[in-house]
mmCIF file of C-alpha atoms in Angstrom:
data_model
loop_
_atom_site.group_PDB
_atom_site.id
_atom_site.type_symbol
_atom_site.label_atom_id
_atom_site.label_comp_id
_atom_site.label_asym_id
_atom_site.label_seq_id
_atom_site.Cartn_x
_atom_site.Cartn_y
_atom_site.Cartn_z
ATOM 1 C CA MET A 246 80.832 19.218 -33.392
ATOM 2 C CA GLY A 247 82.241 20.936 -36.260
ATOM 3 C CA GLY A 248 80.492 21.839 -39.574
ATOM 4 C CA GLY A 249 76.687 21.947 -39.900
ATOM 5 C CA PRO A 250 73.639 20.612 -38.809
ATOM 6 C CA ARG A 251 72.675 16.858 -39.914
ATOM 7 C CA PRO A 252 68.918 15.669 -40.750
ATOM 8 C CA LEU A 253 67.288 12.954 -38.459
ATOM 9 C CA LEU A 254 66.645 10.900 -41.440
ATOM 10 C CA PRO A 255 68.849 10.059 -43.723
ATOM 11 C CA ALA A 256 67.328 12.130 -47.795
ATOM 12 C CA ALA A 257 64.997 9.664 -49.304
ATOM 13 C CA SER A 258 65.948 9.873 -52.895
ATOM 14 C CA GLU A 259 63.555 10.968 -55.378
ATOM 15 C CA PRO A 260 61.448 8.272 -57.314
ATOM 16 C CA SER A 261 61.317 7.685 -60.394
ATOM 17 C CA ALA A 262 58.569 8.571 -63.406
ATOM 18 C CA THR A 263 57.650 5.291 -63.116
ATOM 19 C CA ALA A 264 57.180 4.642 -59.572
ATOM 20 C CA ARG A 265 55.189 7.597 -59.460
ATOM 21 C CA GLU A 266 52.724 5.730 -61.556
ATOM 22 C CA ARG A 267 52.370 2.703 -61.074
ATOM 23 C CA GLY A 268 51.693 3.972 -57.209
ATOM 24 C CA TYR A 269 48.859 6.424 -58.280
ATOM 25 C CA ALA A 270 47.666 2.940 -60.473
ATOM 26 C CA ARG A 271 47.348 1.418 -56.626
ATOM 27 C CA LEU A 272 45.246 4.779 -55.230
ATOM 28 C CA THR A 273 43.331 4.616 -58.761
ATOM 29 C CA ASP A 274 42.791 1.123 -57.479
ATOM 30 C CA ALA A 275 41.481 1.416 -54.299
ATOM 31 C CA GLN A 276 39.821 4.162 -54.997
ATOM 32 C CA LYS A 277 37.615 2.608 -57.616
ATOM 33 C CA SER A 278 37.389 -0.657 -55.084
ATOM 34 C CA ALA A 279 36.524 1.474 -51.922
ATOM 35 C CA PRO A 280 33.113 2.101 -53.041
ATOM 36 C CA HIS A 281 31.838 -1.835 -54.008
ATOM 37 C CA ARG A 282 32.750 -2.211 -50.267
ATOM 38 C CA SER A 283 31.285 1.027 -48.644
ATOM 39 C CA ASN A 284 27.365 -0.709 -50.354
ATOM 40 C CA VAL A 285 27.995 -4.599 -48.961
ATOM 41 C CA ALA A 286 29.160 -3.647 -45.615
ATOM 42 C CA GLY A 287 25.740 -0.806 -46.245
ATOM 43 C CA ARG A 288 24.051 -3.639 -47.432
ATOM 44 C CA ALA A 289 25.071 -5.853 -44.076
ATOM 45 C CA PHE A 290 24.155 -2.866 -41.860
ATOM 46 C CA LEU A 291 20.447 -2.430 -43.345
ATOM 47 C CA LEU A 292 20.004 -6.175 -42.979
ATOM 48 C CA GLY A 293 21.182 -6.600 -39.665
ATOM 49 C CA CYS A 294 19.037 -3.228 -38.520
ATOM 50 C CA ALA A 295 15.878 -5.114 -40.671
ATOM 51 C CA ALA A 296 16.819 -8.610 -38.955
ATOM 52 C CA LEU A 297 16.828 -6.783 -35.175
ATOM 53 C CA ALA A 298 13.224 -5.018 -35.988
ATOM 54 C CA LEU A 299 11.829 -8.111 -36.917
ATOM 55 C CA LEU A 300 13.046 -9.897 -33.554
ATOM 56 C CA LEU A 301 12.124 -6.554 -32.097
ATOM 57 C CA VAL A 302 8.453 -6.788 -33.708
ATOM 58 C CA VAL A 303 8.073 -11.158 -32.417
ATOM 59 C CA LEU A 304 8.513 -10.318 -29.313
ATOM 60 C CA ALA A 305 5.968 -7.312 -28.722
ATOM 61 C CA LEU A 306 3.192 -9.634 -30.562
ATOM 62 C CA LEU A 307 4.393 -12.831 -27.971
ATOM 63 C CA ALA A 308 4.291 -10.495 -25.179
ATOM 64 C CA ARG A 309 1.171 -8.908 -26.614
ATOM 65 C CA LEU A 310 -0.603 -11.957 -27.431
ATOM 66 C CA ALA A 311 1.262 -13.358 -23.304
ATOM 67 C CA ALA A 312 -1.107 -9.962 -22.030
ATOM 68 C CA TRP A 313 -3.396 -10.827 -24.081
ATOM 69 C CA ASN A 314 -3.815 -14.469 -22.363
ATOM 70 C CA ARG A 315 -3.484 -13.161 -18.859
ATOM 71 C CA ARG A 316 -6.481 -10.146 -19.550
ATOM 72 C CA ASP A 317 -9.746 -10.989 -17.908
ATOM 73 C CA VAL A 318 -12.388 -10.354 -20.854
ATOM 74 C CA VAL A 319 -14.920 -11.650 -18.830
ATOM 75 C CA ALA A 320 -13.661 -9.049 -15.922
ATOM 76 C CA GLU A 321 -13.642 -6.148 -18.708
ATOM 77 C CA ALA A 322 -16.764 -6.569 -20.073
ATOM 78 C CA TRP A 323 -18.776 -6.356 -16.975
ATOM 79 C CA MET A 324 -17.301 -3.424 -15.953
ATOM 80 C CA GLU A 325 -18.093 -1.710 -19.554
ATOM 81 C CA ARG A 326 -21.481 -2.458 -18.736
ATOM 82 C CA HIS A 327 -21.453 -1.477 -15.052
ATOM 83 C CA THR A 328 -18.953 1.493 -15.600
ATOM 84 C CA PRO A 329 -19.555 4.128 -14.700
ATOM 85 C CA LEU A 330 -20.931 3.441 -10.916
ATOM 86 C CA TYR A 331 -21.846 5.663 -8.494
ATOM 87 C CA GLY A 332 -21.362 4.629 -5.456
ATOM 88 C CA VAL A 333 -22.183 4.469 -1.815
ATOM 89 C CA ASN A 334 -21.959 2.012 1.340
ATOM 90 C CA VAL A 335 -24.598 1.102 3.252
ATOM 91 C CA GLY A 336 -21.726 1.071 6.746
ATOM 92 C CA GLY A 337 -22.156 0.978 10.176
ATOM 93 C CA TRP A 338 -25.970 -1.038 10.281
ATOM 94 C CA LEU A 339 -24.976 -5.122 9.433
ATOM 95 C CA VAL A 340 -21.905 -4.859 11.553
ATOM 96 C CA LEU A 341 -22.192 -2.167 13.756
ATOM 97 C CA GLU A 342 -18.591 -0.149 13.726
ATOM 98 C CA LYS A 343 -19.067 2.077 16.291
ATOM 99 C CA TRP A 344 -17.070 4.523 14.286
ATOM 100 C CA LEU A 345 -19.880 4.550 12.246
ATOM 101 C CA CYS A 346 -23.073 4.331 14.407
ATOM 102 C CA GLY A 347 -21.249 6.799 16.892
ATOM 103 C CA THR A 348 -22.742 6.353 20.368
ATOM 104 C CA THR A 349 -25.581 9.281 20.638
ATOM 105 C CA SER A 350 -27.621 9.107 17.864
ATOM 106 C CA LEU A 351 -28.400 9.339 14.081
ATOM 107 C CA ARG A 352 -30.800 11.185 11.770
ATOM 108 C CA THR A 353 -32.727 8.606 9.146
ATOM 109 C CA LYS A 354 -35.082 9.617 6.420
ATOM 110 C CA CYS A 355 -37.860 7.404 7.697
ATOM 111 C CA CYS A 356 -38.295 7.342 11.314
ATOM 112 C CA GLY A 357 -35.856 10.689 12.202
ATOM 113 C CA GLU A 358 -33.721 10.408 14.933
ATOM 114 C CA VAL A 359 -32.816 6.582 15.689
ATOM 115 C CA ALA A 360 -30.321 6.233 19.259
ATOM 116 C CA SER A 361 -27.083 4.371 18.646
ATOM 117 C CA PRO A 362 -26.590 0.624 20.693
ATOM 118 C CA TYR A 363 -23.922 2.146 21.738
ATOM 119 C CA SER A 364 -25.667 5.479 23.158
ATOM 120 C CA ALA A 365 -27.511 2.189 25.602
ATOM 121 C CA ALA A 366 -26.475 2.814 29.323
ATOM 122 C CA ALA A 367 -26.034 -0.614 29.303
ATOM 123 C CA ALA A 368 -23.186 -0.060 26.672
ATOM 124 C CA GLY A 369 -20.427 0.804 29.581
ATOM 125 C CA ASP A 370 -17.149 1.483 26.609
ATOM 126 C CA SER A 371 -17.944 -1.045 24.202
ATOM 127 C CA GLU A 372 -15.408 -0.704 21.446
ATOM 128 C CA ASP A 373 -16.996 -3.188 19.433
ATOM 129 C CA GLU A 374 -20.335 -5.391 18.050
ATOM 130 C CA PHE A 375 -19.385 -8.648 20.123
ATOM 131 C CA SER A 376 -18.619 -6.668 23.779
ATOM 132 C CA LEU A 377 -21.661 -4.345 23.046
ATOM 133 C CA THR A 378 -24.196 -7.248 21.939
ATOM 134 C CA ALA A 379 -22.767 -9.600 25.013
ATOM 135 C CA ARG A 380 -23.631 -6.650 27.630
ATOM 136 C CA LEU A 381 -27.028 -5.030 25.735
ATOM 137 C CA ARG A 382 -27.962 -9.505 26.284
ATOM 138 C CA ALA A 383 -26.980 -9.232 30.181
ATOM 139 C CA ALA A 384 -28.892 -6.701 29.719
ATOM 140 C CA ASP A 385 -31.859 -7.627 28.369
ATOM 141 C CA GLU A 386 -31.757 -4.729 26.151
ATOM 142 C CA LEU A 387 -31.450 -6.516 22.378
ATOM 143 C CA ASP A 388 -33.689 -4.557 20.695
ATOM 144 C CA ALA A 389 -32.029 -1.603 20.784
ATOM 145 C CA ILE A 390 -29.860 -3.380 18.309
ATOM 146 C CA ASP A 391 -32.942 -4.702 16.253
ATOM 147 C CA ALA A 392 -34.597 -1.018 16.662
ATOM 148 C CA PHE A 393 -31.260 0.233 14.960
ATOM 149 C CA ARG A 394 -31.041 -2.311 12.176
ATOM 150 C CA SER A 395 -34.892 -1.591 11.064
ATOM 151 C CA ALA A 396 -34.444 2.495 11.136
ATOM 152 C CA ARG A 397 -30.468 3.091 9.879
ATOM 153 C CA VAL A 398 -31.130 1.569 6.319
ATOM 154 C CA SER A 399 -34.603 1.797 4.628
ATOM 155 C CA SER A 400 -36.407 1.857 1.448
ATOM 156 C CA VAL A 401 -36.961 5.589 1.468
ATOM 157 C CA ASP A 402 -32.966 5.508 1.496
ATOM 158 C CA PHE A 403 -32.387 3.493 -1.329
ATOM 159 C CA GLU A 404 -35.363 5.986 -2.817
ATOM 160 C CA ALA A 405 -33.282 8.973 -2.402
ATOM 161 C CA MET A 406 -29.605 7.320 -3.498
ATOM 162 C CA ALA A 407 -31.614 6.391 -6.484
ATOM 163 C CA SER A 408 -33.210 10.452 -7.308
ATOM 164 C CA ALA A 409 -29.995 11.351 -6.194
ATOM 165 C CA GLY A 410 -28.058 9.780 -8.959
ATOM 166 C CA VAL A 411 -26.929 6.975 -7.350
ATOM 167 C CA THR A 412 -26.057 3.400 -9.398
ATOM 168 C CA ALA A 413 -24.501 1.087 -7.147
ATOM 169 C CA VAL A 414 -24.970 0.154 -2.938
ATOM 170 C CA ARG A 415 -22.384 -2.080 -1.184
ATOM 171 C CA VAL A 416 -23.662 -3.852 1.705
ATOM 172 C CA PRO A 417 -21.242 -5.130 4.010
ATOM 173 C CA PHE A 418 -23.207 -8.404 6.219
ATOM 174 C CA PRO A 419 -21.440 -10.037 8.465
ATOM 175 C CA TRP A 420 -21.910 -14.230 8.952
ATOM 176 C CA TRP A 421 -24.384 -14.320 11.815
ATOM 177 C CA VAL A 422 -26.638 -12.366 10.120
ATOM 178 C CA ALA A 423 -26.067 -14.521 6.817
ATOM 179 C CA ARG A 424 -28.277 -17.471 7.758
ATOM 180 C CA GLU A 425 -32.489 -18.129 9.416
ATOM 181 C CA PRO A 426 -33.694 -16.023 12.046
ATOM 182 C CA ALA A 427 -35.070 -17.883 14.928
ATOM 183 C CA PRO A 428 -38.346 -16.954 16.699
ATOM 184 C CA PRO A 429 -38.300 -13.619 18.071
ATOM 185 C CA GLY A 430 -38.180 -13.762 22.255
ATOM 186 C CA SER A 431 -37.081 -17.605 21.801
ATOM 187 C CA GLU A 432 -34.108 -18.566 24.027
ATOM 188 C CA ALA A 433 -31.909 -19.431 20.106
ATOM 189 C CA TRP A 434 -33.211 -15.749 19.163
ATOM 190 C CA ARG A 435 -31.411 -14.174 22.982
ATOM 191 C CA GLU A 436 -28.356 -17.177 21.777
ATOM 192 C CA GLY A 437 -27.726 -15.766 19.076
ATOM 193 C CA ALA A 438 -24.282 -17.387 16.802
ATOM 194 C CA GLY A 439 -21.210 -17.124 18.081
ATOM 195 C CA GLY A 440 -21.749 -13.986 20.878
ATOM 196 C CA TYR A 441 -23.581 -11.911 18.005
ATOM 197 C CA HIS A 442 -26.910 -11.288 17.979
ATOM 198 C CA VAL A 443 -29.012 -12.568 14.715
ATOM 199 C CA GLY A 444 -32.053 -10.879 14.998
ATOM 200 C CA ARG A 445 -33.905 -10.835 11.400
ATOM 201 C CA GLY A 446 -31.024 -12.719 10.199
ATOM 202 C CA ILE A 447 -30.715 -12.766 6.460
ATOM 203 C CA GLU A 448 -34.451 -10.922 5.407
ATOM 204 C CA LEU A 449 -32.156 -8.169 6.658
ATOM 205 C CA LEU A 450 -30.720 -8.019 3.167
ATOM 206 C CA ASP A 451 -34.093 -9.506 1.963
ATOM 207 C CA GLN A 452 -35.031 -6.353 2.399
ATOM 208 C CA VAL A 453 -32.028 -4.603 0.946
ATOM 209 C CA VAL A 454 -32.589 -6.502 -2.736
ATOM 210 C CA SER A 455 -35.975 -6.299 -2.900
ATOM 211 C CA ASN A 456 -34.985 -2.035 -2.112
ATOM 212 C CA ALA A 457 -32.759 -2.323 -5.147
ATOM 213 C CA GLU A 458 -34.406 -4.220 -7.436
ATOM 214 C CA ARG A 459 -36.739 -1.508 -6.903
ATOM 215 C CA HIS A 460 -35.110 1.434 -8.113
ATOM 216 C CA SER A 461 -33.272 -0.226 -10.475
ATOM 217 C CA LEU A 462 -29.890 -0.123 -8.325
ATOM 218 C CA SER A 463 -26.450 -1.968 -8.358
ATOM 219 C CA LEU A 464 -25.650 -4.216 -5.174
ATOM 220 C CA LEU A 465 -22.363 -5.277 -3.903
ATOM 221 C CA LEU A 466 -22.623 -7.346 -1.169
ATOM 222 C CA GLU A 467 -19.428 -8.206 0.552
ATOM 223 C CA LEU A 468 -18.757 -10.484 3.768
ATOM 224 C CA HIS A 469 -17.312 -7.752 5.207
ATOM 225 C CA ALA A 470 -16.714 -9.895 9.118
ATOM 226 C CA ALA A 471 -15.554 -13.478 8.830
ATOM 227 C CA PRO A 472 -16.422 -16.620 11.496
ATOM 228 C CA GLY A 473 -12.961 -16.203 13.208
ATOM 229 C CA GLY A 474 -11.841 -13.052 11.744
ATOM 230 C CA GLN A 475 -10.486 -11.872 8.904
ATOM 231 C CA SER A 476 -7.799 -9.762 11.218
ATOM 232 C CA GLY A 477 -7.682 -8.570 15.026
ATOM 233 C CA ARG A 478 -10.044 -5.013 14.118
ATOM 234 C CA GLN A 479 -13.150 -4.133 15.043
ATOM 235 C CA THR A 480 -14.811 -4.097 11.011
ATOM 236 C CA THR A 481 -14.841 -7.959 11.865
ATOM 237 C CA GLY A 482 -17.051 -7.048 15.266
ATOM 238 C CA ARG A 483 -14.827 -7.837 17.587
ATOM 239 C CA SER A 484 -11.554 -5.608 18.194
ATOM 240 C CA ASP A 485 -8.452 -8.090 19.742
ATOM 241 C CA PRO A 486 -4.888 -7.344 19.283
ATOM 242 C CA THR A 487 -4.157 -10.672 20.277
ATOM 243 C CA TRP A 488 -5.956 -12.394 17.539
ATOM 244 C CA GLU A 489 -4.088 -14.789 14.723
ATOM 245 C CA PRO A 490 -4.618 -15.976 11.459
ATOM 246 C CA SER A 491 -5.186 -19.684 12.695
ATOM 247 C CA ARG A 492 -8.627 -18.197 14.086
ATOM 248 C CA PHE A 493 -10.495 -17.577 10.628
ATOM 249 C CA ASP A 494 -13.386 -20.051 10.034
ATOM 250 C CA ALA A 495 -12.500 -20.485 6.375
ATOM 251 C CA ASP A 496 -15.499 -23.083 6.501
ATOM 252 C CA GLY A 497 -17.554 -21.186 8.405
ATOM 253 C CA ALA A 498 -17.433 -17.842 5.964
ATOM 254 C CA LEU A 499 -17.811 -20.376 3.162
ATOM 255 C CA SER A 500 -21.197 -21.055 5.145
ATOM 256 C CA ALA A 501 -22.736 -17.954 4.730
ATOM 257 C CA LEU A 502 -21.188 -17.445 1.480
ATOM 258 C CA ARG A 503 -23.429 -19.975 -0.178
ATOM 259 C CA LEU A 504 -26.126 -18.545 1.182
ATOM 260 C CA VAL A 505 -26.280 -15.588 0.421
ATOM 261 C CA ALA A 506 -24.484 -16.715 -3.344
ATOM 262 C CA THR A 507 -27.443 -19.620 -3.501
ATOM 263 C CA ARG A 508 -30.663 -16.650 -2.209
ATOM 264 C CA TYR A 509 -29.715 -14.087 -5.185
ATOM 265 C CA ASN A 510 -28.340 -16.152 -7.397
ATOM 266 C CA SER A 511 -31.299 -15.075 -9.996
ATOM 267 C CA SER A 512 -31.574 -11.264 -8.501
ATOM 268 C CA ARG A 513 -30.869 -8.102 -11.668
ATOM 269 C CA SER A 514 -29.708 -6.310 -9.054
ATOM 270 C CA VAL A 515 -26.747 -8.411 -7.142
ATOM 271 C CA VAL A 516 -23.899 -7.581 -9.764
ATOM 272 C CA ALA A 517 -20.873 -8.533 -8.078
ATOM 273 C CA ILE A 518 -20.205 -10.068 -4.510
ATOM 274 C CA SER A 519 -17.225 -10.207 -2.358
ATOM 275 C CA PRO A 520 -15.863 -13.121 -0.002
ATOM 276 C CA LEU A 521 -13.708 -10.618 2.580
ATOM 277 C CA ASN A 522 -13.217 -7.443 3.452
ATOM 278 C CA GLU A 523 -9.917 -6.332 4.467
ATOM 279 C CA PRO A 524 -8.122 -9.646 4.929
ATOM 280 C CA GLU A 525 -4.901 -9.151 7.074
ATOM 281 C CA LEU A 526 -4.255 -12.888 5.598
ATOM 282 C CA PRO A 527 -0.812 -14.828 4.953
ATOM 283 C CA ASN A 528 -1.513 -15.700 1.050
ATOM 284 C CA GLU A 529 -0.822 -19.519 2.355
ATOM 285 C CA VAL A 530 -4.334 -18.922 3.574
ATOM 286 C CA LEU A 531 -5.937 -16.572 1.990
ATOM 287 C CA LEU A 532 -5.594 -18.163 -2.050
ATOM 288 C CA PRO A 533 -6.435 -21.084 -0.958
ATOM 289 C CA TYR A 534 -10.071 -20.297 0.311
ATOM 290 C CA TYR A 535 -10.648 -17.162 -2.873
ATOM 291 C CA GLN A 536 -10.585 -19.996 -4.494
ATOM 292 C CA ARG A 537 -12.588 -22.760 -2.481
ATOM 293 C CA ALA A 538 -14.725 -19.120 -2.126
ATOM 294 C CA TYR A 539 -14.922 -18.465 -6.120
ATOM 295 C CA GLU A 540 -15.791 -22.319 -6.401
ATOM 296 C CA THR A 541 -18.489 -21.708 -3.310
ATOM 297 C CA VAL A 542 -20.176 -18.680 -5.480
ATOM 298 C CA ARG A 543 -20.085 -20.576 -9.656
ATOM 299 C CA GLY A 544 -21.757 -23.271 -7.492
ATOM 300 C CA SER A 545 -24.328 -21.820 -5.907
ATOM 301 C CA GLY A 546 -25.808 -20.620 -9.407
ATOM 302 C CA MET A 547 -23.795 -16.691 -9.901
ATOM 303 C CA ARG A 548 -22.764 -16.835 -12.682
ATOM 304 C CA ALA A 549 -19.409 -15.759 -14.827
ATOM 305 C CA GLY A 550 -20.790 -13.325 -17.189
ATOM 306 C CA GLN A 551 -22.887 -11.768 -14.112
ATOM 307 C CA VAL A 552 -21.804 -11.208 -10.726
ATOM 308 C CA ALA A 553 -18.287 -10.018 -10.553
ATOM 309 C CA PHE A 554 -15.917 -11.455 -7.993
ATOM 310 C CA VAL A 555 -14.670 -8.844 -6.247
ATOM 311 C CA LEU A 556 -11.009 -9.243 -4.376
ATOM 312 C CA GLN A 557 -9.695 -6.260 -2.314
ATOM 313 C CA LEU A 558 -6.298 -5.252 -2.201
ATOM 314 C CA TYR A 559 -6.117 -3.649 0.606
ATOM 315 C CA GLY A 560 -3.002 -1.010 0.833
ATOM 316 C CA LEU A 561 -0.244 -0.740 -1.346
ATOM 317 C CA GLY A 562 1.416 -3.814 -0.462
ATOM 318 C CA ALA A 563 -1.426 -5.741 -1.582
ATOM 319 C CA ILE A 564 -1.011 -4.912 -5.037
ATOM 320 C CA PHE A 565 2.519 -6.023 -5.189
ATOM 321 C CA SER A 566 2.102 -9.066 -3.189
ATOM 322 C CA LEU A 567 -1.390 -10.152 -4.506
ATOM 323 C CA GLY A 568 -2.337 -8.440 -7.227
ATOM 324 C CA TRP A 569 0.580 -8.186 -9.842
ATOM 325 C CA ALA A 570 2.009 -12.123 -8.791
ATOM 326 C CA ALA A 571 0.101 -14.385 -6.488
ATOM 327 C CA LEU A 572 -3.790 -14.237 -7.897
ATOM 328 C CA ASP A 573 -2.378 -13.897 -11.513
ATOM 329 C CA SER A 574 0.140 -17.183 -10.798
ATOM 330 C CA PRO A 575 -0.799 -20.491 -11.876
ATOM 331 C CA GLU A 576 -0.870 -21.273 -8.428
ATOM 332 C CA GLY A 577 -3.506 -18.112 -7.651
ATOM 333 C CA LEU A 578 -6.572 -17.352 -9.223
ATOM 334 C CA PRO A 579 -6.072 -16.400 -13.563
ATOM 335 C CA ALA A 580 -7.769 -14.896 -15.241
ATOM 336 C CA ALA A 581 -8.327 -18.672 -18.093
ATOM 337 C CA ARG A 582 -9.045 -20.724 -15.127
ATOM 338 C CA TYR A 583 -11.309 -17.824 -12.388
ATOM 339 C CA PRO A 584 -12.815 -14.754 -14.973
ATOM 340 C CA ASN A 585 -14.696 -12.317 -14.274
ATOM 341 C CA ILE A 586 -12.399 -11.150 -10.520
ATOM 342 C CA ILE A 587 -12.577 -7.214 -10.095
ATOM 343 C CA PHE A 588 -9.766 -5.918 -7.687
ATOM 344 C CA ASP A 589 -11.663 -3.030 -5.400
ATOM 345 C CA LEU A 590 -9.326 -0.487 -3.625
ATOM 346 C CA HIS A 591 -9.765 0.957 -0.056
ATOM 347 C CA LEU A 592 -8.489 4.348 -0.113
ATOM 348 C CA TYR A 593 -7.975 5.801 3.249
ATOM 349 C CA TYR A 594 -4.920 8.182 2.403
ATOM 350 C CA GLY A 595 -6.228 11.609 4.391
ATOM 351 C CA VAL A 596 -6.741 9.163 7.501
ATOM 352 C CA LEU A 597 -3.749 7.877 7.312
ATOM 353 C CA VAL A 598 -0.831 10.756 7.174
ATOM 354 C CA PRO A 599 0.755 11.644 10.504
ATOM 355 C CA PRO A 600 1.102 13.479 12.288
ATOM 356 C CA PHE A 601 -1.551 15.527 11.698
ATOM 357 C CA PRO A 602 -4.323 13.491 9.793
ATOM 358 C CA ALA A 603 -7.439 15.948 11.550
ATOM 359 C CA LEU A 604 -5.772 18.517 9.832
ATOM 360 C CA PHE A 605 -5.046 16.564 6.523
ATOM 361 C CA ASP A 606 -8.636 15.641 6.178
ATOM 362 C CA ARG A 607 -9.699 19.357 6.811
ATOM 363 C CA LEU A 608 -6.863 21.063 3.598
ATOM 364 C CA ALA A 609 -6.660 17.958 0.958
ATOM 365 C CA SER A 610 -8.920 18.492 -1.253
ATOM 366 C CA PRO A 611 -11.387 15.606 -2.478
ATOM 367 C CA HIS A 612 -9.027 16.416 -6.002
ATOM 368 C CA PHE A 613 -5.495 15.336 -4.090
ATOM 369 C CA VAL A 614 -6.780 12.260 -2.877
ATOM 370 C CA ALA A 615 -8.503 11.263 -5.439
ATOM 371 C CA GLY A 616 -5.709 12.629 -7.725
ATOM 372 C CA PRO A 617 -1.740 11.734 -7.725
ATOM 373 C CA LEU A 618 -1.901 9.183 -5.306
ATOM 374 C CA VAL A 619 -5.369 7.561 -6.973
ATOM 375 C CA HIS A 620 -3.366 7.392 -10.152
ATOM 376 C CA LEU A 621 0.255 5.739 -8.620
ATOM 377 C CA GLU A 622 -2.546 3.107 -7.884
ATOM 378 C CA SER A 623 -3.920 2.850 -10.702
ATOM 379 C CA MET A 624 -0.567 2.684 -12.676
ATOM 380 C CA LEU A 625 0.337 0.250 -10.762
ATOM 381 C CA LEU A 626 -2.728 -1.558 -11.055
ATOM 382 C CA ASP A 627 -2.080 -1.424 -14.918
ATOM 383 C CA VAL A 628 0.739 -4.043 -14.944
ATOM 384 C CA GLY A 629 -1.935 -6.532 -14.112
ATOM 385 C CA SER A 630 -5.149 -8.031 -15.848
ATOM 386 C CA ARG A 631 -7.781 -7.019 -14.196
ATOM 387 C CA PRO A 632 -10.221 -4.322 -13.172
ATOM 388 C CA ALA A 633 -10.561 -2.522 -10.615
ATOM 389 C CA LEU A 634 -13.612 -0.400 -8.486
ATOM 390 C CA THR A 635 -12.971 2.181 -5.277
ATOM 391 C CA GLY A 636 -14.806 -0.153 -2.953
ATOM 392 C CA GLU A 637 -14.407 2.309 0.058
ATOM 393 C CA CYS A 638 -13.032 6.277 0.402
ATOM 394 C CA ASP A 639 -12.206 9.309 2.989
ATOM 395 C CA ALA A 640 -12.831 11.665 0.346
ATOM 396 C CA ALA A 641 -15.945 14.090 0.254
ATOM 397 C CA THR A 642 -17.699 15.709 -2.432
ATOM 398 C CA GLU A 643 -19.489 18.866 -2.553
ATOM 399 C CA ARG A 644 -21.934 16.810 -4.706
ATOM 400 C CA TRP A 645 -22.536 14.772 -2.330
ATOM 401 C CA ARG A 646 -23.053 16.359 0.813
ATOM 402 C CA SER A 647 -26.675 17.414 0.304
ATOM 403 C CA PRO A 648 -28.013 15.730 4.011
#
């Protein structure tokens, strides 16, 4: 097209002076009102933040109050009195676990070398106490069990423990020992209980309690083997791959606990009792048993302020299924109704690391086993409301390796 370039928009006419003044006045008014609106918005923001902070504080206080209500203050006081615990186990004694008793002999402080019952010719290839007892009974050699029990743990051992700085002893006992003995040589003495040899029976625990009191040592008494078994492992006295939870005899276990709790409820050394070792029972069986066991122990004179009730959390899974939820639930064993419950951890990381467990045992330092892995379990337990101790572990330190 001809002619010069055309503007894209029509040209605006120049505003008059009056229009400019009106616009300036409107701008000035807006500028004057901006600080006012800013102050209002700022105050509203601060008030909102304050309200949110107050809400968070209230929620935090409520959460802390809930946590306080869940805490077992009686158990915490018990731990305060008895910490630190430098403890040992007297395992492989009243429950004849083959891996602890060995198949030859053991060196004892009181009596030199004492033959393991598994070394007897009549023992054959027995893998647990049940089969061992049956074979020794058939060969009329039950005295081998009595001789081993008498020498394995004695007053000399308790004197040595006290001298070494030990403050606590965990004593695993089976249900067949928690009974009065029959006259030696009698038919009842030969028959025993449930296929097991009773021998001196409860008198063996009497000896332990007396020695502990003499040397001012604390005792944790633990039902290590329940009638019917709490698992199918040899730690219950009988290795049975066909075992089922329905075989567990809760009434029989409670009877053993009742005898022990009644007998030692005034002992100054018995500071803890455990109703079951390493159970492999479903919660619907375990929780009612724990409730009944707690009532049995307390009803037999072991007061909550003096004697802790120790429950095992065997493996990480038990922390989640028992320590976090079931035991603290209203249907479980909440601290308000079941005070002074202590958790017991069994830490066997060293022997449970495939495919080279032997190499791991040799190379893994106690600082590793008792370091990150144990710290992990400790952090998990912190979510719960009960203190914990370590009843068994596979870590040895130089301090405890002296003969």
